mmCIF file of N, CA and C in Angstrom:
data_model
loop_
_atom_site.group_PDB
_atom_site.id
_atom_site.type_symbol
_atom_site.label_atom_id
_atom_site.label_comp_id
_atom_site.label_asym_id
_atom_site.label_seq_id
_atom_site.Cartn_x
_atom_site.Cartn_y
_atom_site.Cartn_z
ATOM 1 N N MET A 1 4.437 25.828 -17.414
ATOM 2 C CA MET A 1 4.629 26.101 -15.996
ATOM 3 C C MET A 1 6.124 26.242 -15.722
ATOM 4 N N SER A 2 6.476 27.188 -14.912
ATOM 5 C CA SER A 2 7.892 27.405 -14.611
ATOM 6 C C SER A 2 8.436 26.302 -13.715
ATOM 7 N N ASP A 3 9.750 26.155 -13.743
ATOM 8 C CA ASP A 3 10.393 25.159 -12.884
ATOM 9 C C ASP A 3 10.092 25.429 -11.418
ATOM 10 N N PHE A 4 10.046 26.723 -11.058
ATOM 11 C CA PHE A 4 9.792 27.078 -9.664
ATOM 12 C C PHE A 4 8.397 26.637 -9.225
ATOM 13 N N SER A 5 7.393 26.905 -10.030
ATOM 14 C CA SER A 5 6.029 26.523 -9.643
ATOM 15 C C SER A 5 5.856 25.002 -9.679
ATOM 16 N N GLU A 6 6.579 24.337 -10.579
ATOM 17 C CA GLU A 6 6.548 22.872 -10.610
ATOM 18 C C GLU A 6 7.169 22.303 -9.330
ATOM 19 N N GLN A 7 8.273 22.904 -8.889
ATOM 20 C CA GLN A 7 8.902 22.473 -7.635
ATOM 21 C C GLN A 7 7.974 22.723 -6.456
ATOM 22 N N GLN A 8 7.282 23.842 -6.457
ATOM 23 C CA GLN A 8 6.331 24.133 -5.376
ATOM 24 C C GLN A 8 5.224 23.087 -5.344
ATOM 25 N N LYS A 9 4.731 22.707 -6.521
ATOM 26 C CA LYS A 9 3.684 21.694 -6.600
ATOM 27 C C LYS A 9 4.186 20.366 -6.043
ATOM 28 N N LEU A 10 5.403 19.976 -6.433
ATOM 29 C CA LEU A 10 5.979 18.717 -5.940
ATOM 30 C C LEU A 10 6.157 18.735 -4.429
ATOM 31 N N LEU A 11 6.603 19.862 -3.899
ATOM 32 C CA LEU A 11 6.761 19.988 -2.442
ATOM 33 C C LEU A 11 5.417 19.885 -1.738
ATOM 34 N N LYS A 12 4.396 20.474 -2.317
ATOM 35 C CA LYS A 12 3.050 20.413 -1.734
ATOM 36 C C LYS A 12 2.523 18.975 -1.760
ATOM 37 N N ILE A 13 2.794 18.272 -2.848
ATOM 38 C CA ILE A 13 2.389 16.868 -2.943
ATOM 39 C C ILE A 13 3.115 16.035 -1.880
ATOM 40 N N GLN A 14 4.429 16.229 -1.770
ATOM 41 C CA GLN A 14 5.205 15.491 -0.765
ATOM 42 C C GLN A 14 4.695 15.768 0.644
ATOM 43 N N LYS A 15 4.362 17.018 0.911
ATOM 44 C CA LYS A 15 3.818 17.368 2.225
ATOM 45 C C LYS A 15 2.476 16.664 2.447
ATOM 46 N N GLY A 16 1.635 16.646 1.420
ATOM 47 C CA GLY A 16 0.349 15.959 1.524
ATOM 48 C C GLY A 16 0.521 14.480 1.807
ATOM 49 N N ILE A 17 1.489 13.862 1.156
ATOM 50 C CA ILE A 17 1.764 12.442 1.383
ATOM 51 C C ILE A 17 2.244 12.216 2.813
ATOM 52 N N ARG A 18 3.169 13.044 3.275
ATOM 53 C CA ARG A 18 3.668 12.892 4.653
ATOM 54 C C ARG A 18 2.541 13.040 5.680
ATOM 55 N N GLN A 19 1.584 13.902 5.390
ATOM 56 C CA GLN A 19 0.504 14.154 6.337
ATOM 57 C C GLN A 19 -0.477 12.988 6.450
ATOM 58 N N VAL A 20 -0.476 12.074 5.488
ATOM 59 C CA VAL A 20 -1.401 10.938 5.547
ATOM 60 C C VAL A 20 -0.705 9.622 5.886
ATOM 61 N N GLU A 21 0.568 9.680 6.193
ATOM 62 C CA GLU A 21 1.301 8.437 6.476
ATOM 63 C C GLU A 21 0.724 7.681 7.674
ATOM 64 N N ASP A 22 0.264 8.394 8.689
ATOM 65 C CA ASP A 22 -0.346 7.706 9.840
ATOM 66 C C ASP A 22 -1.541 6.866 9.396
ATOM 67 N N ASP A 23 -2.338 7.400 8.472
ATOM 68 C CA ASP A 23 -3.487 6.652 7.963
ATOM 69 C C ASP A 23 -3.027 5.394 7.231
ATOM 70 N N LEU A 24 -2.010 5.522 6.400
ATOM 71 C CA LEU A 24 -1.496 4.363 5.666
ATOM 72 C C LEU A 24 -1.045 3.270 6.626
ATOM 73 N N VAL A 25 -0.302 3.654 7.647
ATOM 74 C CA VAL A 25 0.192 2.685 8.637
ATOM 75 C C VAL A 25 -0.985 2.021 9.341
ATOM 76 N N LYS A 26 -1.960 2.815 9.743
ATOM 77 C CA LYS A 26 -3.125 2.272 10.457
ATOM 78 C C LYS A 26 -3.901 1.297 9.573
ATOM 79 N N TRP A 27 -4.125 1.656 8.311
ATOM 80 C CA TRP A 27 -4.899 0.780 7.426
ATOM 81 C C TRP A 27 -4.223 -0.564 7.217
ATOM 82 N N ILE A 28 -2.925 -0.587 6.983
ATOM 83 C CA ILE A 28 -2.258 -1.867 6.740
ATOM 84 C C ILE A 28 -2.118 -2.663 8.034
ATOM 85 N N GLN A 29 -1.913 -1.987 9.159
ATOM 86 C CA GLN A 29 -1.843 -2.711 10.427
ATOM 87 C C GLN A 29 -3.196 -3.332 10.770
ATOM 88 N N ASP A 30 -4.279 -2.607 10.519
ATOM 89 C CA ASP A 30 -5.615 -3.174 10.754
ATOM 90 C C ASP A 30 -5.821 -4.422 9.896
ATOM 91 N N ALA A 31 -5.396 -4.350 8.635
ATOM 92 C CA ALA A 31 -5.545 -5.504 7.745
ATOM 93 C C ALA A 31 -4.734 -6.699 8.254
ATOM 94 N N LEU A 32 -3.499 -6.457 8.663
ATOM 95 C CA LEU A 32 -2.634 -7.545 9.122
ATOM 96 C C LEU A 32 -3.004 -8.038 10.516
ATOM 97 N N ASP A 33 -3.627 -7.186 11.316
ATOM 98 C CA ASP A 33 -4.065 -7.612 12.650
ATOM 99 C C ASP A 33 -5.211 -8.615 12.584
ATOM 100 N N ASN A 34 -5.933 -8.647 11.472
ATOM 101 C CA ASN A 34 -7.020 -9.609 11.291
ATOM 102 C C ASN A 34 -6.427 -10.931 10.815
ATOM 103 N N LYS A 35 -5.803 -11.641 11.725
ATOM 104 C CA LYS A 35 -5.074 -12.872 11.409
ATOM 105 C C LYS A 35 -5.973 -13.941 10.793
ATOM 106 N N GLN A 36 -7.274 -13.867 11.054
ATOM 107 C CA GLN A 36 -8.207 -14.851 10.474
ATOM 108 C C GLN A 36 -8.339 -14.684 8.959
ATOM 109 N N SER A 37 -7.910 -13.531 8.419
ATOM 110 C CA SER A 37 -8.090 -13.264 6.995
ATOM 111 C C SER A 37 -6.981 -13.865 6.118
ATOM 112 N N TYR A 38 -5.972 -14.454 6.751
ATOM 113 C CA TYR A 38 -4.877 -15.023 5.963
ATOM 114 C C TYR A 38 -4.197 -16.143 6.720
ATOM 115 N N GLY A 39 -3.362 -16.878 5.998
ATOM 116 C CA GLY A 39 -2.651 -18.010 6.577
ATOM 117 C C GLY A 39 -1.280 -17.617 7.077
ATOM 118 N N ASP A 40 -0.337 -18.529 6.925
ATOM 119 C CA ASP A 40 1.026 -18.319 7.413
ATOM 120 C C ASP A 40 1.829 -17.528 6.375
ATOM 121 N N LEU A 41 1.460 -16.265 6.224
ATOM 122 C CA LEU A 41 2.091 -15.400 5.236
ATOM 123 C C LEU A 41 3.533 -15.129 5.635
ATOM 124 N N GLU A 42 4.440 -15.378 4.703
ATOM 125 C CA GLU A 42 5.854 -15.182 4.965
ATOM 126 C C GLU A 42 6.279 -13.782 4.536
ATOM 127 N N GLU A 43 7.283 -13.294 5.215
ATOM 128 C CA GLU A 43 7.840 -11.972 4.888
ATOM 129 C C GLU A 43 8.249 -11.882 3.429
ATOM 130 N N SER A 44 8.882 -12.943 2.927
ATOM 131 C CA SER A 44 9.380 -12.918 1.549
ATOM 132 C C SER A 44 8.231 -12.759 0.555
ATOM 133 N N GLN A 45 7.089 -13.354 0.850
ATOM 134 C CA GLN A 45 5.940 -13.219 -0.041
ATOM 135 C C GLN A 45 5.424 -11.782 -0.047
ATOM 136 N N PHE A 46 5.397 -11.169 1.117
ATOM 137 C CA PHE A 46 4.952 -9.778 1.189
ATOM 138 C C PHE A 46 5.972 -8.869 0.514
ATOM 139 N N ARG A 47 7.247 -9.174 0.702
ATOM 140 C CA ARG A 47 8.304 -8.378 0.058
ATOM 141 C C ARG A 47 8.211 -8.466 -1.470
ATOM 142 N N ASN A 48 7.785 -9.637 -1.989
ATOM 143 C CA ASN A 48 7.582 -9.764 -3.436
ATOM 144 C C ASN A 48 6.511 -8.781 -3.916
ATOM 145 N N LEU A 49 5.470 -8.618 -3.116
ATOM 146 C CA LEU A 49 4.424 -7.650 -3.440
ATOM 147 C C LEU A 49 4.982 -6.226 -3.432
ATOM 148 N N VAL A 50 5.810 -5.923 -2.443
ATOM 149 C CA VAL A 50 6.443 -4.598 -2.378
ATOM 150 C C VAL A 50 7.308 -4.383 -3.617
ATOM 151 N N ARG A 51 8.056 -5.410 -4.028
ATOM 152 C CA ARG A 51 8.899 -5.300 -5.224
ATOM 153 C C ARG A 51 8.061 -5.049 -6.478
ATOM 154 N N ILE A 52 6.947 -5.741 -6.583
ATOM 155 C CA ILE A 52 6.050 -5.516 -7.727
ATOM 156 C C ILE A 52 5.593 -4.061 -7.737
ATOM 157 N N SER A 53 5.215 -3.543 -6.569
ATOM 158 C CA SER A 53 4.728 -2.155 -6.509
ATOM 159 C C SER A 53 5.827 -1.159 -6.879
ATOM 160 N N ASP A 54 7.069 -1.519 -6.598
ATOM 161 C CA ASP A 54 8.193 -0.630 -6.912
ATOM 162 C C ASP A 54 8.583 -0.661 -8.392
ATOM 163 N N THR A 55 8.137 -1.696 -9.107
ATOM 164 C CA THR A 55 8.578 -1.855 -10.493
ATOM 165 C C THR A 55 7.477 -1.581 -11.513
ATOM 166 N N THR A 56 6.321 -1.111 -11.049
ATOM 167 C CA THR A 56 5.231 -0.826 -11.977
ATOM 168 C C THR A 56 4.667 0.561 -11.711
ATOM 169 N N ASP A 57 4.034 1.099 -12.718
ATOM 170 C CA ASP A 57 3.299 2.350 -12.561
ATOM 171 C C ASP A 57 1.802 2.096 -12.676
ATOM 172 N N SER A 58 1.390 0.879 -12.324
ATOM 173 C CA SER A 58 -0.004 0.471 -12.474
ATOM 174 C C SER A 58 -0.552 -0.141 -11.185
ATOM 175 N N ALA A 59 -1.594 0.460 -10.651
ATOM 176 C CA ALA A 59 -2.274 -0.120 -9.492
ATOM 177 C C ALA A 59 -2.918 -1.446 -9.877
ATOM 178 N N GLU A 60 -3.362 -1.556 -11.123
ATOM 179 C CA GLU A 60 -4.002 -2.790 -11.579
ATOM 180 C C GLU A 60 -3.017 -3.960 -11.585
ATOM 181 N N VAL A 61 -1.765 -3.708 -11.919
ATOM 182 C CA VAL A 61 -0.744 -4.761 -11.890
ATOM 183 C C VAL A 61 -0.547 -5.255 -10.460
ATOM 184 N N ILE A 62 -0.544 -4.351 -9.506
ATOM 185 C CA ILE A 62 -0.382 -4.710 -8.095
ATOM 186 C C ILE A 62 -1.562 -5.574 -7.643
ATOM 187 N N LYS A 63 -2.759 -5.152 -7.971
ATOM 188 C CA LYS A 63 -3.961 -5.910 -7.585
ATOM 189 C C LYS A 63 -3.982 -7.267 -8.278
ATOM 190 N N ASN A 64 -3.553 -7.323 -9.535
ATOM 191 C CA ASN A 64 -3.482 -8.569 -10.280
ATOM 192 C C ASN A 64 -2.530 -9.545 -9.608
ATOM 193 N N PHE A 65 -1.373 -9.044 -9.150
ATOM 194 C CA PHE A 65 -0.402 -9.896 -8.462
ATOM 195 C C PHE A 65 -0.997 -10.461 -7.174
ATOM 196 N N LEU A 66 -1.710 -9.620 -6.432
ATOM 197 C CA LEU A 66 -2.348 -10.091 -5.193
ATOM 198 C C LEU A 66 -3.348 -11.213 -5.485
ATOM 199 N N ARG A 67 -4.144 -11.024 -6.497
ATOM 200 C CA ARG A 67 -5.158 -12.042 -6.833
ATOM 201 C C ARG A 67 -4.491 -13.324 -7.330
ATOM 202 N N TYR A 68 -3.396 -13.174 -8.030
ATOM 203 C CA TYR A 68 -2.618 -14.341 -8.448
ATOM 204 C C TYR A 68 -2.137 -15.119 -7.223
ATOM 205 N N GLN A 69 -1.656 -14.410 -6.217
ATOM 206 C CA GLN A 69 -1.173 -15.065 -5.001
ATOM 207 C C GLN A 69 -2.296 -15.826 -4.294
ATOM 208 N N VAL A 70 -3.489 -15.264 -4.285
ATOM 209 C CA VAL A 70 -4.638 -15.942 -3.674
ATOM 210 C C VAL A 70 -4.907 -17.258 -4.394
ATOM 211 N N GLY A 71 -4.752 -17.243 -5.696
ATOM 212 C CA GLY A 71 -4.970 -18.460 -6.483
ATOM 213 C C GLY A 71 -3.922 -19.520 -6.251
ATOM 214 N N ARG A 72 -2.749 -19.118 -5.830
ATOM 215 C CA ARG A 72 -1.639 -20.061 -5.640
ATOM 216 C C ARG A 72 -1.741 -20.854 -4.350
ATOM 217 N N ASP A 73 -2.044 -20.175 -3.248
ATOM 218 C CA ASP A 73 -2.121 -20.869 -1.956
ATOM 219 C C ASP A 73 -2.963 -20.061 -0.982
ATOM 220 N N LYS A 74 -3.077 -20.569 0.229
ATOM 221 C CA LYS A 74 -3.959 -19.948 1.218
ATOM 222 C C LYS A 74 -3.256 -18.931 2.114
ATOM 223 N N LYS A 75 -1.993 -18.654 1.867
ATOM 224 C CA LYS A 75 -1.245 -17.765 2.758
ATOM 225 C C LYS A 75 -1.769 -16.336 2.738
ATOM 226 N N TRP A 76 -2.402 -15.915 1.633
ATOM 227 C CA TRP A 76 -2.991 -14.575 1.523
ATOM 228 C C TRP A 76 -4.473 -14.593 1.880
ATOM 229 N N GLY A 77 -4.990 -15.775 2.240
ATOM 230 C CA GLY A 77 -6.410 -15.929 2.519
ATOM 231 C C GLY A 77 -7.155 -16.321 1.261
ATOM 232 N N LYS A 78 -8.446 -16.545 1.423
ATOM 233 C CA LYS A 78 -9.286 -16.939 0.286
ATOM 234 C C LYS A 78 -10.555 -16.100 0.267
ATOM 235 N N GLY A 79 -10.968 -15.711 -0.913
ATOM 236 C CA GLY A 79 -12.257 -15.056 -1.098
ATOM 237 C C GLY A 79 -12.341 -13.641 -0.557
ATOM 238 N N LYS A 80 -13.584 -13.216 -0.335
ATOM 239 C CA LYS A 80 -13.854 -11.824 0.045
ATOM 240 C C LYS A 80 -13.245 -11.437 1.386
ATOM 241 N N GLY A 81 -13.110 -12.333 2.307
ATOM 242 C CA GLY A 81 -12.568 -11.993 3.622
ATOM 243 C C GLY A 81 -11.056 -12.093 3.709
ATOM 244 N N SER A 82 -10.403 -12.302 2.578
ATOM 245 C CA SER A 82 -8.957 -12.538 2.592
ATOM 246 C C SER A 82 -8.174 -11.248 2.795
ATOM 247 N N LEU A 83 -6.955 -11.396 3.265
ATOM 248 C CA LEU A 83 -6.043 -10.261 3.396
ATOM 249 C C LEU A 83 -5.828 -9.608 2.032
ATOM 250 N N ALA A 84 -5.663 -10.419 1.002
ATOM 251 C CA ALA A 84 -5.434 -9.886 -0.345
ATOM 252 C C ALA A 84 -6.589 -8.984 -0.767
ATOM 253 N N GLU A 85 -7.818 -9.420 -0.544
ATOM 254 C CA GLU A 85 -8.971 -8.598 -0.932
ATOM 255 C C GLU A 85 -9.087 -7.350 -0.062
ATOM 256 N N LYS A 86 -8.681 -7.436 1.198
ATOM 257 C CA LYS A 86 -8.679 -6.248 2.061
ATOM 258 C C LYS A 86 -7.671 -5.225 1.537
ATOM 259 N N ILE A 87 -6.510 -5.689 1.116
ATOM 260 C CA ILE A 87 -5.502 -4.786 0.565
ATOM 261 C C ILE A 87 -6.014 -4.158 -0.733
ATOM 262 N N VAL A 88 -6.632 -4.972 -1.597
ATOM 263 C CA VAL A 88 -7.211 -4.438 -2.840
ATOM 264 C C VAL A 88 -8.286 -3.404 -2.512
ATOM 265 N N GLU A 89 -9.111 -3.705 -1.531
ATOM 266 C CA GLU A 89 -10.163 -2.762 -1.121
ATOM 267 C C GLU A 89 -9.553 -1.447 -0.629
ATOM 268 N N ASP A 90 -8.510 -1.535 0.201
ATOM 269 C CA ASP A 90 -7.841 -0.316 0.674
ATOM 270 C C ASP A 90 -7.265 0.478 -0.504
ATOM 271 N N ILE A 91 -6.659 -0.222 -1.453
ATOM 272 C CA ILE A 91 -6.082 0.436 -2.623
ATOM 273 C C ILE A 91 -7.168 1.183 -3.397
ATOM 274 N N ASP A 92 -8.322 0.536 -3.580
ATOM 275 C CA ASP A 92 -9.391 1.103 -4.400
ATOM 276 C C ASP A 92 -10.248 2.137 -3.678
ATOM 277 N N THR A 93 -10.207 2.155 -2.357
ATOM 278 C CA THR A 93 -11.070 3.086 -1.608
ATOM 279 C C THR A 93 -10.237 4.094 -0.835
ATOM 280 N N ASN A 94 -9.772 3.710 0.330
ATOM 281 C CA ASN A 94 -9.061 4.635 1.228
ATOM 282 C C ASN A 94 -7.870 5.317 0.557
ATOM 283 N N ILE A 95 -7.016 4.520 -0.063
ATOM 284 C CA ILE A 95 -5.785 5.071 -0.631
ATOM 285 C C ILE A 95 -6.094 5.912 -1.868
ATOM 286 N N LYS A 96 -6.987 5.434 -2.716
ATOM 287 C CA LYS A 96 -7.331 6.180 -3.926
ATOM 288 C C LYS A 96 -7.976 7.515 -3.575
ATOM 289 N N LYS A 97 -8.913 7.517 -2.624
ATOM 290 C CA LYS A 97 -9.580 8.761 -2.229
ATOM 291 C C LYS A 97 -8.571 9.741 -1.646
ATOM 292 N N THR A 98 -7.666 9.245 -0.831
ATOM 293 C CA THR A 98 -6.630 10.091 -0.251
ATOM 294 C C THR A 98 -5.759 10.705 -1.352
ATOM 295 N N ALA A 99 -5.372 9.891 -2.333
ATOM 296 C CA ALA A 99 -4.565 10.389 -3.451
ATOM 297 C C ALA A 99 -5.336 11.444 -4.243
ATOM 298 N N GLU A 100 -6.618 11.205 -4.463
ATOM 299 C CA GLU A 100 -7.440 12.173 -5.192
ATOM 300 C C GLU A 100 -7.544 13.494 -4.429
ATOM 301 N N ASP A 101 -7.674 13.404 -3.106
ATOM 302 C CA ASP A 101 -7.752 14.624 -2.284
ATOM 303 C C ASP A 101 -6.453 15.425 -2.358
ATOM 304 N N ILE A 102 -5.325 14.735 -2.257
ATOM 305 C CA ILE A 102 -4.023 15.413 -2.352
ATOM 306 C C ILE A 102 -3.876 16.039 -3.740
ATOM 307 N N ALA A 103 -4.204 15.269 -4.763
ATOM 308 C CA ALA A 103 -4.068 15.759 -6.138
ATOM 309 C C ALA A 103 -4.938 16.989 -6.384
ATOM 310 N N LYS A 104 -6.156 16.941 -5.861
ATOM 311 C CA LYS A 104 -7.071 18.078 -6.049
ATOM 312 C C LYS A 104 -6.509 19.336 -5.398
ATOM 313 N N SER A 105 -5.975 19.185 -4.190
ATOM 314 C CA SER A 105 -5.444 20.352 -3.474
ATOM 315 C C SER A 105 -4.187 20.911 -4.154
ATOM 316 N N CYS A 106 -3.526 20.083 -4.952
ATOM 317 C CA CYS A 106 -2.284 20.502 -5.623
ATOM 318 C C CYS A 106 -2.473 20.702 -7.120
ATOM 319 N N GLN A 107 -3.685 20.485 -7.592
ATOM 320 C CA GLN A 107 -3.972 20.554 -9.030
ATOM 321 C C GLN A 107 -3.006 19.666 -9.813
ATOM 322 N N ALA A 108 -2.979 18.393 -9.420
ATOM 323 C CA ALA A 108 -2.064 17.424 -10.027
ATOM 324 C C ALA A 108 -2.839 16.157 -10.399
ATOM 325 N N ASP A 109 -2.224 15.315 -11.182
ATOM 326 C CA ASP A 109 -2.767 14.012 -11.538
ATOM 327 C C ASP A 109 -2.688 13.109 -10.302
ATOM 328 N N TYR A 110 -3.770 12.405 -10.006
ATOM 329 C CA TYR A 110 -3.794 11.585 -8.793
ATOM 330 C C TYR A 110 -3.030 10.266 -8.947
ATOM 331 N N LYS A 111 -2.853 9.757 -10.156
ATOM 332 C CA LYS A 111 -2.278 8.415 -10.321
ATOM 333 C C LYS A 111 -0.866 8.275 -9.757
ATOM 334 N N PRO A 112 0.069 9.184 -10.036
ATOM 335 C CA PRO A 112 1.403 9.025 -9.422
ATOM 336 C C PRO A 112 1.358 9.122 -7.899
ATOM 337 N N ILE A 113 0.467 9.941 -7.381
ATOM 338 C CA ILE A 113 0.310 10.067 -5.927
ATOM 339 C C ILE A 113 -0.263 8.770 -5.372
ATOM 340 N N TRP A 114 -1.256 8.217 -6.043
ATOM 341 C CA TRP A 114 -1.883 6.960 -5.649
ATOM 342 C C TRP A 114 -0.836 5.856 -5.584
ATOM 343 N N LEU A 115 0.004 5.766 -6.595
ATOM 344 C CA LEU A 115 1.038 4.733 -6.604
ATOM 345 C C LEU A 115 2.040 4.931 -5.472
ATOM 346 N N GLU A 116 2.427 6.160 -5.201
ATOM 347 C CA GLU A 116 3.351 6.423 -4.094
ATOM 348 C C GLU A 116 2.712 6.019 -2.761
ATOM 349 N N LEU A 117 1.437 6.319 -2.595
ATOM 350 C CA LEU A 117 0.739 5.942 -1.362
ATOM 351 C C LEU A 117 0.636 4.420 -1.247
ATOM 352 N N ILE A 118 0.350 3.733 -2.343
ATOM 353 C CA ILE A 118 0.284 2.267 -2.334
ATOM 354 C C ILE A 118 1.643 1.697 -1.939
ATOM 355 N N ARG A 119 2.705 2.215 -2.526
ATOM 356 C CA ARG A 119 4.055 1.723 -2.223
ATOM 357 C C ARG A 119 4.384 1.898 -0.748
ATOM 358 N N ARG A 120 4.054 3.041 -0.207
ATOM 359 C CA ARG A 120 4.320 3.283 1.216
ATOM 360 C C ARG A 120 3.475 2.366 2.093
ATOM 361 N N TYR A 121 2.204 2.243 1.776
ATOM 362 C CA TYR A 121 1.274 1.361 2.501
ATOM 363 C C TYR A 121 1.832 -0.062 2.551
ATOM 364 N N LEU A 122 2.254 -0.570 1.412
ATOM 365 C CA LEU A 122 2.794 -1.930 1.358
ATOM 366 C C LEU A 122 4.130 -2.029 2.085
ATOM 367 N N GLY A 123 4.965 -1.016 1.976
ATOM 368 C CA GLY A 123 6.237 -1.014 2.703
ATOM 369 C C GLY A 123 6.023 -1.043 4.209
ATOM 370 N N TYR A 124 5.062 -0.262 4.684
ATOM 371 C CA TYR A 124 4.744 -0.282 6.118
ATOM 372 C C TYR A 124 4.184 -1.649 6.509
ATOM 373 N N GLY A 125 3.465 -2.269 5.581
ATOM 374 C CA GLY A 125 2.939 -3.613 5.841
ATOM 375 C C GLY A 125 4.052 -4.638 5.994
ATOM 376 N N ALA A 126 5.074 -4.548 5.163
ATOM 377 C CA ALA A 126 6.202 -5.481 5.262
ATOM 378 C C ALA A 126 6.881 -5.344 6.620
ATOM 379 N N ARG A 127 7.053 -4.124 7.063
ATOM 380 C CA ARG A 127 7.669 -3.893 8.378
ATOM 381 C C ARG A 127 6.801 -4.460 9.493
ATOM 382 N N TYR A 128 5.501 -4.215 9.402
ATOM 383 C CA TYR A 128 4.595 -4.665 10.466
ATOM 384 C C TYR A 128 4.487 -6.186 10.481
ATOM 385 N N LEU A 129 4.489 -6.807 9.309
ATOM 386 C CA LEU A 129 4.455 -8.269 9.260
ATOM 387 C C LEU A 129 5.699 -8.849 9.923
ATOM 388 N N LYS A 130 6.842 -8.228 9.708
ATOM 389 C CA LYS A 130 8.078 -8.654 10.386
ATOM 390 C C LYS A 130 7.892 -8.610 11.899
ATOM 391 N N PHE A 131 7.301 -7.525 12.377
ATOM 392 C CA PHE A 131 7.029 -7.406 13.809
ATOM 393 C C PHE A 131 6.083 -8.505 14.272
ATOM 394 N N LEU A 132 5.002 -8.730 13.532
ATOM 395 C CA LEU A 132 4.022 -9.746 13.933
ATOM 396 C C LEU A 132 4.634 -11.138 13.959
ATOM 397 N N ARG A 133 5.516 -11.412 13.005
ATOM 398 C CA ARG A 133 6.104 -12.748 12.924
ATOM 399 C C ARG A 133 7.265 -12.936 13.906
ATOM 400 N N ASP A 134 8.067 -11.879 14.123
ATOM 401 C CA ASP A 134 9.301 -12.049 14.902
ATOM 402 C C ASP A 134 9.441 -11.111 16.093
ATOM 403 N N GLY A 135 8.606 -10.115 16.181
ATOM 404 C CA GLY A 135 8.765 -9.090 17.217
ATOM 405 C C GLY A 135 8.452 -9.522 18.625
ATOM 406 N N ASN A 136 7.705 -10.593 18.750
ATOM 407 C CA ASN A 136 7.313 -11.060 20.084
ATOM 408 C C ASN A 136 8.149 -12.227 20.570
ATOM 409 N N LYS A 137 9.144 -12.607 19.767
ATOM 410 C CA LYS A 137 10.000 -13.736 20.147
ATOM 411 C C LYS A 137 11.081 -13.284 21.093
ATOM 412 N N ASN A 138 11.507 -14.164 21.951
ATOM 413 C CA ASN A 138 12.588 -13.853 22.895
ATOM 414 C C ASN A 138 13.930 -14.072 22.279
#
């Protein structure tokens, strides 16, 4: 494939990602708005998850880290109704399907797109958690 057509493919992928950002924001905000699904989650703990997502090329590593956090304490929630499991569910369903749709339209591998969408989803979550924890304070 020529460099030009490869660049066109990358631009199309980037456009596809930008077009679904509203969905990513909505999904993570819905998860974080369900305060009953988790405990006193600190920004630093969520930022650690964002850092993990930035340093791996594996969705499974990200999900493994989330499940590890559930085992450590109750701040991520416990069991099927936990925030951690909701995030894993979003990663495996909404985000993965979206990545597959973008990849199909661009004739590309979905995994790098999936990881980029996961990273953005988690980054938007870190911002929203900051708002939830500190945005309403005087």
